[in-house]
Structures are given as structure tokens and as C-alpha cells.
Rosetta silent file (secondary structure, phi, psi, omega in degrees, C-alpha in Angstrom):
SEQUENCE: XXXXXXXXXXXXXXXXXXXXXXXXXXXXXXXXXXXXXXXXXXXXXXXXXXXXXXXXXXXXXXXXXXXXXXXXXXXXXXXXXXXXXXXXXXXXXXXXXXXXXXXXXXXXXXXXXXXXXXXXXXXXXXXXXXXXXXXXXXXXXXXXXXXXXXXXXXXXXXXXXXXXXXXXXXXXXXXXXXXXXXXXXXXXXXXXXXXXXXXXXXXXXXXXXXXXXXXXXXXXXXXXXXXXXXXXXXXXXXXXXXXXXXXXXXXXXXXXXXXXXXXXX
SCORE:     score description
SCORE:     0.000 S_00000001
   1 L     0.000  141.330  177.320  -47.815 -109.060   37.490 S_00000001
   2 L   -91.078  137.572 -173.148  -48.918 -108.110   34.015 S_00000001
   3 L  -102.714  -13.300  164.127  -49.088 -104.101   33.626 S_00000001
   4 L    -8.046   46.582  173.682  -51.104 -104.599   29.975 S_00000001
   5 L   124.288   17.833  169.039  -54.500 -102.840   30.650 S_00000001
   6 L   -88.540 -173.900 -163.158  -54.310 -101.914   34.547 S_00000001
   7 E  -109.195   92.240 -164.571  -55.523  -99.424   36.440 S_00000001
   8 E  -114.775  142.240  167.681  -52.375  -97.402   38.168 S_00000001
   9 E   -93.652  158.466  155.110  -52.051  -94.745   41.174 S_00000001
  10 E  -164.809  108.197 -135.746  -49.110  -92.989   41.322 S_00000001
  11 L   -96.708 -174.646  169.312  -48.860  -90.553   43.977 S_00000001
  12 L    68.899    1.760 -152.208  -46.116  -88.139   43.593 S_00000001
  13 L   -85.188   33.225 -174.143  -46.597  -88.061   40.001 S_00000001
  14 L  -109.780   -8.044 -173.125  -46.244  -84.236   39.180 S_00000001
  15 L  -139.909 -177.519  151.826  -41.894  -84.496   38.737 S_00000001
  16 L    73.599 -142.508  110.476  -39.584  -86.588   38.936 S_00000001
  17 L    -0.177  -68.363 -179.623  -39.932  -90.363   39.184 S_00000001
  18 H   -64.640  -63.310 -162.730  -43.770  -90.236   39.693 S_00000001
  19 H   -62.957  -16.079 -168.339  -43.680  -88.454   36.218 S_00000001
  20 H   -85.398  -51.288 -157.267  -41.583  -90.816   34.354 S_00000001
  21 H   -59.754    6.359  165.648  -43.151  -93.906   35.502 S_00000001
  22 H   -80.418  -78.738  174.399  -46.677  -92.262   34.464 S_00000001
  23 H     5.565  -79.730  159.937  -44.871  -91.619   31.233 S_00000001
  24 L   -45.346  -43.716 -172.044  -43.744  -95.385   30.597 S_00000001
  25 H   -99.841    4.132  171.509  -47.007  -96.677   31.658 S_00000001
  26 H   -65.591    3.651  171.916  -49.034  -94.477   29.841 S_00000001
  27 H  -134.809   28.120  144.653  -49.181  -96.978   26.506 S_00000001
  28 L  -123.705   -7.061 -176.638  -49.981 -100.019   28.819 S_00000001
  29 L   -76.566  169.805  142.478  -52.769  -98.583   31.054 S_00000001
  30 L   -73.977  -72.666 -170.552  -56.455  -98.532   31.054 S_00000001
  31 E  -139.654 -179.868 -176.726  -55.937  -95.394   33.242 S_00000001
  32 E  -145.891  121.156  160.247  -53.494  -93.514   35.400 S_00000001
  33 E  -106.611  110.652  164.274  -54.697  -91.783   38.480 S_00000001
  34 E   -55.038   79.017 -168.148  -52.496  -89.036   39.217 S_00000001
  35 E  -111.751  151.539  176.515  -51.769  -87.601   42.286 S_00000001
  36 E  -169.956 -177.878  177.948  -49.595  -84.406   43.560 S_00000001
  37 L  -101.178  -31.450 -171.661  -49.653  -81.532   45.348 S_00000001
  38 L   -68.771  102.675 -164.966  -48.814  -79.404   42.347 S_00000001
  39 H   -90.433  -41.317 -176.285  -52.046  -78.959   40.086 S_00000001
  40 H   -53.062  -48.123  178.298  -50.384  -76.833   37.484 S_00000001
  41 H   -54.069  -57.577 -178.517  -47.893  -79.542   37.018 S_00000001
  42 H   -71.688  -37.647 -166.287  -50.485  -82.519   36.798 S_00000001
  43 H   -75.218  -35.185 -146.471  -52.795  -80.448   34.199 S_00000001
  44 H   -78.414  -26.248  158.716  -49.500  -79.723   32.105 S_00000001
  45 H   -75.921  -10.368  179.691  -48.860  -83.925   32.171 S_00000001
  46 H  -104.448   87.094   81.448  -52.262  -84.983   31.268 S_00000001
  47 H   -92.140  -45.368  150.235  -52.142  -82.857   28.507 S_00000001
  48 H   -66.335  -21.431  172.022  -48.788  -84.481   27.199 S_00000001
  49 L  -110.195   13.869  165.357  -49.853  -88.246   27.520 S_00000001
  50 L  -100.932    1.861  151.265  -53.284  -87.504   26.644 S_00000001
  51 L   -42.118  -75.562 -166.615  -51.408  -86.003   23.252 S_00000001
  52 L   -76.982  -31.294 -166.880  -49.419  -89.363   22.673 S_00000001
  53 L  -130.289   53.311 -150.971  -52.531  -91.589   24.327 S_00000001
  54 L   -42.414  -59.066  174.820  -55.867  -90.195   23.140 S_00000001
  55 L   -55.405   -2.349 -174.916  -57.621  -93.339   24.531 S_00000001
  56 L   -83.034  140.872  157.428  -55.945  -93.328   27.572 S_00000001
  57 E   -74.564  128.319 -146.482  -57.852  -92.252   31.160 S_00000001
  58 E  -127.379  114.183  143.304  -56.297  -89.535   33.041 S_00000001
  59 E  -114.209  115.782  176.272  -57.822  -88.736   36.578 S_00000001
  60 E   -96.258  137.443  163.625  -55.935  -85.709   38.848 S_00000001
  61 E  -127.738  123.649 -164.259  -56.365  -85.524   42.127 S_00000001
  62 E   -90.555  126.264 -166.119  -54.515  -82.681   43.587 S_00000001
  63 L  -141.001  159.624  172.242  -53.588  -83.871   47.487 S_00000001
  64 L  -111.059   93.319 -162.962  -50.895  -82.633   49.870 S_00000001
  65 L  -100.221   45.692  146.179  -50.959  -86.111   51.854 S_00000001
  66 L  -107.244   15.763  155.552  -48.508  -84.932   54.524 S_00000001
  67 L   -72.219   83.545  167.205  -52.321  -83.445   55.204 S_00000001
  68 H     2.664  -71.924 -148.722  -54.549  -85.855   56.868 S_00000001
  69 H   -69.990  -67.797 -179.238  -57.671  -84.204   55.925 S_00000001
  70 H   -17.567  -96.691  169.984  -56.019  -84.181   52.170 S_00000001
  71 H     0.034  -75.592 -156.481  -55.406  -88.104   52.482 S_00000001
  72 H   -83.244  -40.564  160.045  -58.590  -89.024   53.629 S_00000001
  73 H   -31.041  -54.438 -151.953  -60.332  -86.730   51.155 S_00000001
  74 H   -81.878  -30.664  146.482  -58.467  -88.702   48.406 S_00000001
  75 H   -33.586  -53.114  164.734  -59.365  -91.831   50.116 S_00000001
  76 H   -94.207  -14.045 -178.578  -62.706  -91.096   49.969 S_00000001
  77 H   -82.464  -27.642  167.428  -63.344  -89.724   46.514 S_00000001
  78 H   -54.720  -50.053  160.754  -61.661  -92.886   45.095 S_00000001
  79 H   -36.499  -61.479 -170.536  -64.446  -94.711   46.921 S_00000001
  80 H   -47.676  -65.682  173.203  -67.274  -92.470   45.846 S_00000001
  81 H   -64.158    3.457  166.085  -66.373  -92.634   42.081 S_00000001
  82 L    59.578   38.513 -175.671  -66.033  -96.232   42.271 S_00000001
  83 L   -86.967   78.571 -162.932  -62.305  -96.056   40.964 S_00000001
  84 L   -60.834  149.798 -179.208  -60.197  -98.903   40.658 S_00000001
  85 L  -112.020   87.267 -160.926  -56.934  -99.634   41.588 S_00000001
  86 L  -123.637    4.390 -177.490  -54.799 -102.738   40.522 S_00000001
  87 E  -137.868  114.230  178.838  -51.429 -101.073   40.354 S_00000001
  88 E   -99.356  129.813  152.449  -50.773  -98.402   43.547 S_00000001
  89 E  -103.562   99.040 -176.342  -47.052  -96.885   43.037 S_00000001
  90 L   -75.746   42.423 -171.145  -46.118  -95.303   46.480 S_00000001
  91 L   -71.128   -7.480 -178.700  -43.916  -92.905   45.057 S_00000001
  92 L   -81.738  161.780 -175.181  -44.167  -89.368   46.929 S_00000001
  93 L  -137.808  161.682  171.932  -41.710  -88.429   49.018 S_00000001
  94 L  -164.286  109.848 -176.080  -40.033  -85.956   51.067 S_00000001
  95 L  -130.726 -166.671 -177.498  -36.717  -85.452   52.328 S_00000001
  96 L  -159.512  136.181  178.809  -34.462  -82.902   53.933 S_00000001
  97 E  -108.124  114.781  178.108  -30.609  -82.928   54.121 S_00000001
  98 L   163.451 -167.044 -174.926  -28.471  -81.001   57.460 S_00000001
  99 L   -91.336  108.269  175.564  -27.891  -82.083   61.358 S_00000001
 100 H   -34.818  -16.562  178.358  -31.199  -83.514   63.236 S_00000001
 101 H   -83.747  -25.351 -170.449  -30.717  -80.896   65.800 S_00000001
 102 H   -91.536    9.654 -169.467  -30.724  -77.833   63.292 S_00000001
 103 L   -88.927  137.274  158.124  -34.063  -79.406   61.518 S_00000001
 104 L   -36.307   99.334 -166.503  -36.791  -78.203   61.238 S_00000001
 105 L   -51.932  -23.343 -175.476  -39.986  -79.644   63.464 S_00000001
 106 L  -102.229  -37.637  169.541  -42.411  -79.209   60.857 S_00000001
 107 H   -35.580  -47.539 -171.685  -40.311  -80.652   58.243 S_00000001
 108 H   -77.941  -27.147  153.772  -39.686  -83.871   60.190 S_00000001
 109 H   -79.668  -51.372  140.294  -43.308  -84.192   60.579 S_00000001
 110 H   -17.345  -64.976 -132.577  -44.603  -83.593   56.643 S_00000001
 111 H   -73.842  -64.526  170.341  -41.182  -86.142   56.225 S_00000001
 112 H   -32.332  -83.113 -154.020  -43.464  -89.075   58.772 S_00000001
 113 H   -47.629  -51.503  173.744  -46.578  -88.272   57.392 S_00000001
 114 H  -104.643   -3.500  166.108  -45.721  -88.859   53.569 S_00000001
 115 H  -109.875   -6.635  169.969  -43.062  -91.240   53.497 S_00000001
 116 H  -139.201    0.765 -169.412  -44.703  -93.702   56.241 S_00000001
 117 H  -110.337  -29.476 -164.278  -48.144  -92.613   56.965 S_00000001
 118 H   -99.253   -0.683 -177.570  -49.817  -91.717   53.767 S_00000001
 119 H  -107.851    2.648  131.732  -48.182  -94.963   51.714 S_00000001
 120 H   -25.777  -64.039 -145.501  -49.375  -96.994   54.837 S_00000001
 121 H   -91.406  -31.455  172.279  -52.538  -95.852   54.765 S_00000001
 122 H   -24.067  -75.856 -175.828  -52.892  -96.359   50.574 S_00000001
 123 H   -57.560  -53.671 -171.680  -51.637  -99.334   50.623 S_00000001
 124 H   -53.296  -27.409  171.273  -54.312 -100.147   53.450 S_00000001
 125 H   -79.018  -70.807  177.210  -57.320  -98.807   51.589 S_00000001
 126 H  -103.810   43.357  122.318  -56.764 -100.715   48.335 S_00000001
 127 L   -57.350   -4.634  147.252  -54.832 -104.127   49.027 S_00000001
 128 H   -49.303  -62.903 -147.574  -58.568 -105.412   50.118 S_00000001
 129 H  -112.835   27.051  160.618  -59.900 -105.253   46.996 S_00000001
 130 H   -96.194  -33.815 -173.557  -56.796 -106.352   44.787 S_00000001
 131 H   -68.692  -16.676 -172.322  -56.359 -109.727   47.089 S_00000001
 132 L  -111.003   21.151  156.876  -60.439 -110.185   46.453 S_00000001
 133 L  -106.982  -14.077 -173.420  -59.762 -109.658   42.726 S_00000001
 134 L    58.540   24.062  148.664  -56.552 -111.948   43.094 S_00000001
 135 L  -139.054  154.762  163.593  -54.514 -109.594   41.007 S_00000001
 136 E   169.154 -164.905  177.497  -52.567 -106.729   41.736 S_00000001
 137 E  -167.665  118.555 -149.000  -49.672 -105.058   42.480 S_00000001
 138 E  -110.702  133.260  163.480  -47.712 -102.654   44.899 S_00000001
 139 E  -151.098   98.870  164.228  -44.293 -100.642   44.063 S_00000001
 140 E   -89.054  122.839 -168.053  -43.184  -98.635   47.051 S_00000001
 141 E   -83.271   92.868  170.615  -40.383  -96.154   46.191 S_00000001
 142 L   -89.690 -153.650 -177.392  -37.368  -96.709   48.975 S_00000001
 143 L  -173.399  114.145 -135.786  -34.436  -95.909   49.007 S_00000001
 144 L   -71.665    6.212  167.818  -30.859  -97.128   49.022 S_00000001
 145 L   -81.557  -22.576 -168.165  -30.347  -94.665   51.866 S_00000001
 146 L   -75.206   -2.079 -142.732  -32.911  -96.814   53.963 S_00000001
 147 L  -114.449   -2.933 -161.042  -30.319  -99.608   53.795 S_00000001
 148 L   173.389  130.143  163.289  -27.961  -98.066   56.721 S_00000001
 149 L   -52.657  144.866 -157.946  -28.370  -94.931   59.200 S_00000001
 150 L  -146.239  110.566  179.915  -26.909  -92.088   57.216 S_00000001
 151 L   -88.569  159.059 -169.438  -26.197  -88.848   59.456 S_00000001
 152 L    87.570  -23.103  118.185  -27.214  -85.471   58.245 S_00000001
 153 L   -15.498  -44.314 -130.085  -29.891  -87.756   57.105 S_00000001
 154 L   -75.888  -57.123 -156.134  -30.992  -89.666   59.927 S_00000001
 155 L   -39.846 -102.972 -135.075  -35.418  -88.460   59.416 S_00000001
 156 L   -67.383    9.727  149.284  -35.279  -89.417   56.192 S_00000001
 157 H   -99.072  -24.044  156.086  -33.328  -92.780   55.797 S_00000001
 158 H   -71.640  -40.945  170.868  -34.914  -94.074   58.480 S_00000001
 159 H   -46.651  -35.028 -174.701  -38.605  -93.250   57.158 S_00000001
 160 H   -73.764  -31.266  165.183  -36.749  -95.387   53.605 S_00000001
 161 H   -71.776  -13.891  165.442  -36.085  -98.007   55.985 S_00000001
 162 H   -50.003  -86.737 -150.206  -39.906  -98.328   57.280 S_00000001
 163 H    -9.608  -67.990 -151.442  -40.519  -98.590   53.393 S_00000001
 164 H   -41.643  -64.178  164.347  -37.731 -101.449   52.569 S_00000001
 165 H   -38.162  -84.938 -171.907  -39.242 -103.359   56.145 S_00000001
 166 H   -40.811  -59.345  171.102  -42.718 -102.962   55.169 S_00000001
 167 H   -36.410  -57.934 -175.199  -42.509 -104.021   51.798 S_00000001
 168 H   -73.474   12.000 -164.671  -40.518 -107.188   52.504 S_00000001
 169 H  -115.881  -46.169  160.436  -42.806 -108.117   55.753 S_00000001
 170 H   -42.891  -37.721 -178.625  -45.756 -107.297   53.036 S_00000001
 171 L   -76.793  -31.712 -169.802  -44.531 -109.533   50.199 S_00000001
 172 L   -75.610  -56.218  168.603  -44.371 -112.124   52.661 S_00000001
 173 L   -55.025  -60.870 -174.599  -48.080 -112.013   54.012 S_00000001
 174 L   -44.184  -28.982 -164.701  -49.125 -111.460   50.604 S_00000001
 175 L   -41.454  140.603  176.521  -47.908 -114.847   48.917 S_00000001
 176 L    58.029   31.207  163.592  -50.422 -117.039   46.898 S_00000001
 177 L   -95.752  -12.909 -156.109  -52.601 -114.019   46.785 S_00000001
 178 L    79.752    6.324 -166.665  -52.154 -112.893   43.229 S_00000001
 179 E  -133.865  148.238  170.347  -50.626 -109.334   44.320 S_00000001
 180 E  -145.980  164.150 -159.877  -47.030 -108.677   44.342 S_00000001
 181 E  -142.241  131.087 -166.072  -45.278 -106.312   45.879 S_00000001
 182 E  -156.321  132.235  169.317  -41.663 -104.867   45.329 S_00000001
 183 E  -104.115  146.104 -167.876  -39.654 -102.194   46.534 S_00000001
 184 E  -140.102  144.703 -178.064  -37.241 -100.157   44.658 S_00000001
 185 L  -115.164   76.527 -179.400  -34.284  -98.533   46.224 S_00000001
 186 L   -79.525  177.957 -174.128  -32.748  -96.418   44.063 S_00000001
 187 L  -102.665 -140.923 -179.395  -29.447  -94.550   44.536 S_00000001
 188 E   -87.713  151.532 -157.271  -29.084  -90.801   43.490 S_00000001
 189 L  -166.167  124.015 -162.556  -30.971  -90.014   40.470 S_00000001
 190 L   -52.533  103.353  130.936  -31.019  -86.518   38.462 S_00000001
 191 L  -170.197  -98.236 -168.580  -34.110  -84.871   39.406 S_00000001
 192 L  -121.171   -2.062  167.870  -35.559  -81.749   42.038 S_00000001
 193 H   -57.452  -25.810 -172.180  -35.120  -83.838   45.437 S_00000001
 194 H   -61.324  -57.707 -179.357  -31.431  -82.576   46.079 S_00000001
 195 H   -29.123  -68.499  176.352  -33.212  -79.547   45.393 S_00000001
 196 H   -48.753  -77.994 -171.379  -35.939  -79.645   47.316 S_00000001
 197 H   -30.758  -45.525 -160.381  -33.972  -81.551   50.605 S_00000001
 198 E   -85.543  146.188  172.970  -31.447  -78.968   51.191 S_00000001
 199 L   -70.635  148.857 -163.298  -31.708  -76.289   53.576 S_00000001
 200 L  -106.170  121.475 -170.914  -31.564  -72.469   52.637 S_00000001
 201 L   117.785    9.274  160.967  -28.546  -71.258   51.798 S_00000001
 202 L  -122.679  161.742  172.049  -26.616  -74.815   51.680 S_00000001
 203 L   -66.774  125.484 -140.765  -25.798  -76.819   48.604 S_00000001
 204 L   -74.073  173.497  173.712  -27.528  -79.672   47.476 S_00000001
 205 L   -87.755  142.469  177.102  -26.230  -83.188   48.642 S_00000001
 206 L  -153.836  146.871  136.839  -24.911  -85.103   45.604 S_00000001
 207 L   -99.000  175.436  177.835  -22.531  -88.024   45.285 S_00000001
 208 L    -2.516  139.040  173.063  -20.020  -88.934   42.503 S_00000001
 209 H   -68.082  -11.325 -154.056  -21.760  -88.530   38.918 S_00000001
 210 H   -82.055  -13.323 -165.750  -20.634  -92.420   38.136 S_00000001
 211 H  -105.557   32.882 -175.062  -23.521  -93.854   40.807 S_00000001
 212 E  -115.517  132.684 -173.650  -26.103  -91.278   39.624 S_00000001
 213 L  -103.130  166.089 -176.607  -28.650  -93.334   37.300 S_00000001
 214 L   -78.532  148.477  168.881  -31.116  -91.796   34.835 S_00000001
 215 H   -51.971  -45.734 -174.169  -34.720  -91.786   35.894 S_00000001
 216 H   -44.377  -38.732 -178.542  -35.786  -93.172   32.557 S_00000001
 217 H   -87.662  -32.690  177.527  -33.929  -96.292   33.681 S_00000001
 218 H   -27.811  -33.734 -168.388  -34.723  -96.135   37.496 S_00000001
 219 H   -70.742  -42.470 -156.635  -38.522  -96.466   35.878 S_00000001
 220 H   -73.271  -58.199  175.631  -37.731  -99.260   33.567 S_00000001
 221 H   -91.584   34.574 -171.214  -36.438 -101.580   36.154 S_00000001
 222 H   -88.704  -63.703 -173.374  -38.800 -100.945   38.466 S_00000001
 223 H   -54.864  -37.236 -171.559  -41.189 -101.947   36.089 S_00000001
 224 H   -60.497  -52.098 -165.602  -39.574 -104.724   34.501 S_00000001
 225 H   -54.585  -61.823  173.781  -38.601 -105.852   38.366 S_00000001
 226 H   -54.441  -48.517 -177.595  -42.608 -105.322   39.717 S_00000001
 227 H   -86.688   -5.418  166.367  -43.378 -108.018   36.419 S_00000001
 228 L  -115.013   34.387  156.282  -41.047 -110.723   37.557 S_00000001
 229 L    73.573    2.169 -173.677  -42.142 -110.769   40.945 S_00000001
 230 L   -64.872 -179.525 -173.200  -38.760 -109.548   42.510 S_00000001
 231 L  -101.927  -87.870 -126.023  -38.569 -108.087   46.127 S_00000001
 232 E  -139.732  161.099  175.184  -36.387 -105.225   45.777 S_00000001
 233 E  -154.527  118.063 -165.271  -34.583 -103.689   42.801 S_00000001
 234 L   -91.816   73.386 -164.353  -31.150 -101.418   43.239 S_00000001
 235 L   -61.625  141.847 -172.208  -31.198  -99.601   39.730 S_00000001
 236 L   123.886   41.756 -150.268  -27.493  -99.407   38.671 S_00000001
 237 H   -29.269  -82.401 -142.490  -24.293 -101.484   38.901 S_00000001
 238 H   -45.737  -67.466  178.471  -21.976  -99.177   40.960 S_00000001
 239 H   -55.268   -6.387  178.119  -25.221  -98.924   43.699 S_00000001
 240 H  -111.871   -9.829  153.357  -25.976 -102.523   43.656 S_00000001
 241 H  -110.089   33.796 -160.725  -22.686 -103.239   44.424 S_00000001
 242 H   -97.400  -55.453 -169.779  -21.978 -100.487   46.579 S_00000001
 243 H   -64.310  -26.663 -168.041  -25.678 -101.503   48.636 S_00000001
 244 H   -92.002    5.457  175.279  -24.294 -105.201   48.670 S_00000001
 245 H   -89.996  -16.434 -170.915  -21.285 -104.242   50.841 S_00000001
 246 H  -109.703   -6.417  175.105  -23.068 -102.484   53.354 S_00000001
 247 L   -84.720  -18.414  173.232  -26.087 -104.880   53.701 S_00000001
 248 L  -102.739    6.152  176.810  -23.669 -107.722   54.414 S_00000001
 249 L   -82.480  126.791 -178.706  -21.498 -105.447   56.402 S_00000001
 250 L   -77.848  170.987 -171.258  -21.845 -106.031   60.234 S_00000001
 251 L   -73.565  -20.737  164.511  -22.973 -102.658   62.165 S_00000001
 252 H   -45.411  -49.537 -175.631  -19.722 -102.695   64.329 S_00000001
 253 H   -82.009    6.485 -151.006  -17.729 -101.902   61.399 S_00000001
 254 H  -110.662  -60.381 -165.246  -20.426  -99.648   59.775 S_00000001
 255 H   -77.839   -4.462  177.129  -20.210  -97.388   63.147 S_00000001
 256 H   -85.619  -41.295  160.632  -16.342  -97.555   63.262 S_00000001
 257 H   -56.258  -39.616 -171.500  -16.355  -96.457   59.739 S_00000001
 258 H   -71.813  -31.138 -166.856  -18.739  -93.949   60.432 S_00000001
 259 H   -80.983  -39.996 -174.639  -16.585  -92.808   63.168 S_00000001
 260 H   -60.862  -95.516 -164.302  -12.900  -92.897   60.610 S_00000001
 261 L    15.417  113.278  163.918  -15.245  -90.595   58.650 S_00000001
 262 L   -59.044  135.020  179.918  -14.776  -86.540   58.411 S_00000001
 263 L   -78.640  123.339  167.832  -17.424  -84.954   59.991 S_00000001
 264 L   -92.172  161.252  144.138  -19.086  -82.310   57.560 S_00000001
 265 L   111.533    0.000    0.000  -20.157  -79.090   57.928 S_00000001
């Protein structure tokens, strides 16, 4: 897919990830639609790329989409304003780090809701009218936790493993459509999810510093990855060959390892 002059979504877009990759694509769009829950946060970025990108088109829409009603608001106001969409980036997220028994209930639902329901339902609203333009393009935001049951974990690497599945069941339907579709699985990557995940009055989850990659590149080969048509893209050496031992590893030895393993906390 060419990203020259599209039209991009990018949910999630007030920190993080969702901010860089507005960032990068803000001096190839036509426009960037913006989404977050955070308003302050969204005014204070369209005010920095519309600095650097006078010509560029900025539309915020501030949604909480582990909210239904939110969702389908946002859903419908793209309709109403007749706002196209040729690049969707399924980038919000939500996760939470501790023991599934000690979790929260509402957490674990807000976890569903935006990491499998609202980039479901996105993707379901505009992949219609990029296959009946015969271009577009999809980049759903996994995660190399989605790659393997991870305990202390479990909600939210299995919602990255919907993602991973969906994408690759998607790229597959999609073929000789003109739309491509690619998921990127990044490893750990400096920016407020540890924060955010951990529970209060524990520390965030981190690994090693040598697998943690910068967003600025996480962004790049996402992008680069989304224009040559790839499936999946593991930003990183150490994580792509850390992810290629455990994807060819069978799950007997995965749960006996899992087993060697000290249990924390």
C-alpha cells in the first residue's frame, strides 16, 4: 500500500504509539483522524503537527471505545460527515499486569471491549468501502505477548492473540482486493502502558532494557512493513528472535518451562 496522500484513523492516538505513528504520517497524509479518550492530549497534538503541517487535516474525535455508546457514536459521525478512511490503524489498547483471580472485573471487561470488540467493529465499518475503492489498508497493533499464554497476563495476551488470529485469517480473505492488512507485534517499548497496566501499589512489569525498542522505530517498521505487504512485523532483533523460538516451540515444552519457572509474587 502507498501511504502518499491517504486518509488515516488512528485510534489510540493521544500517547504512545498512536502518537508517534500520527507523527510519522503526518507529512504523507491528506488527513489524520484522531481518536482518544484524552481530549486535552489530542488538542495539544493537533496543535504540534498542524505547526509542522499547515496543510494537513486534523479531525479529533474524543471516544472511550471500551464504551459502546462511545463506539457507535464515532461510528456514526464518521458516516454523517462523509469521512473517509483508506488507512484504519487499530492501535488502542488496554492492559493490566497481576494474577487473574486478584483482577479486577471491570478491568477485564474495558480490556475485551477495546482490544477485540472496538478494532472488530472498525475494521467492520470501513473495510466495505476500501475493498469497493480497491485500495486500502489495515495495521492492527498486537503484540508479541499474543504469541504464547503469559501468566499474570493471561486477559491481556490472549485479547493480542485474537488480534495476531484475526489479522492473519483477514489478510487471507482479503487477497486480490487491493487492501492489505498487517499486524505488528511489538515487544516492550518505552512508553505509559507499564504504567498504566500495573496494579496500585505494585511495580511496573518491564523486561531487560536490551529487548526494549524505541517507539520511533516500532512506528517506522510498521510502516515500512504495512507498504510491502508483509503479514506481521516483530520490531527488533533480540524480539524477533526471541518470538521465533517460542512460535516454533511445541506447547509441551512451553508448559514444562512454564512450570521450571519461579512463580512471582
Amino acid at each position: 500500500m502507498k501511504l502518499d496522500g491517504h486518509n488515516a484513523l488512528i485510534s489510540g492516538a493521544s500517547a504512545g504509539i498512536g502518537r508517534e505513528f500520527a507523527r510519522q504520517l503526518a507529512g504523507r497524509a491528506k488527513s489524520l483522524i484522531l481518536v482518544a479518550r484524552r481530549e486535552q492530549r489530542l488538542n495539544e497534538l493537533r496543535d504540534e503537527l498542524e505547526q509542522q503541517h499547515p496543510n494537513l487535516a486534523i479531525f479529533l474525535r474524543k471516544t472511550d471505545l471500551a464504551d459502546l455508546v462511545q463506539l457507535n457514536e464515532l461510528l456514526a459521525w464518521l458516516d454523517r460527515d462523509r469521512i473517509e478512511v483508506d488507512l484504519l490503524i487499530n492501535n488502542a489498547g488496554l492492559g493490566d499486569s497481576g494474577a487473574f483471580v486478584a483482577s479486577d472485573p471491570i478491568r477485564n471487561e474495558q480490556m475485551t471491549l477495546v482490544n477485540i470488540v472496538a478494532l472488530t467493529t472498525l475494521t467492520r465499518h470501513l473495510l466495505p468501502r476500501m475493498i469497493a475503492r480497491r485500495h486500502g489498508g489495515i495495521l492492527n497493533v498486537s503484540s508479541s505477548a499474543g504469541f504464547l499464554p503469559i501468566p499474570e497476563f493471561a486477559v491481556y495476551a490472549a485479547t493480542k492473540a485474537y488480534v495476531t488470529s484475526f489479522s492473519e485469517a483477514l489478510r487471507v480473505e482479503l487477497r486480490g482486493t487491493g487492501v492489505s492488512i498487517c499486524a505488528l507485534c511489538p515487544g516492550p517499548v518505552h512508553t505509559e502502558f507499564q504504567e498504566v497496566a500495573k496494579r496500585p501499589g505494585a511495580q511496573p512489569d518491564t523486561g531487560p532494557e536490551f529487548v526494549f525498542v524505541p517507539v520511533e522505530q516500532v512506528v517506522r517498521d510498521a510502516l515500512t512493513a504495512l507498504e510491502a505487504d508483509r503479514p506481521l512485523v516483530i520490531p527488533g532483533l533480540p524480539m524477533k528472535l526471541g518470538m521465533l523460538l517460542v512460535r516454533i516451540t511445541p506447547m509441551p515444552i512451553l508448559r514444562l518451562l512454564s512450570r521450571l519457572s519461579p512463580r512471582r509474587g
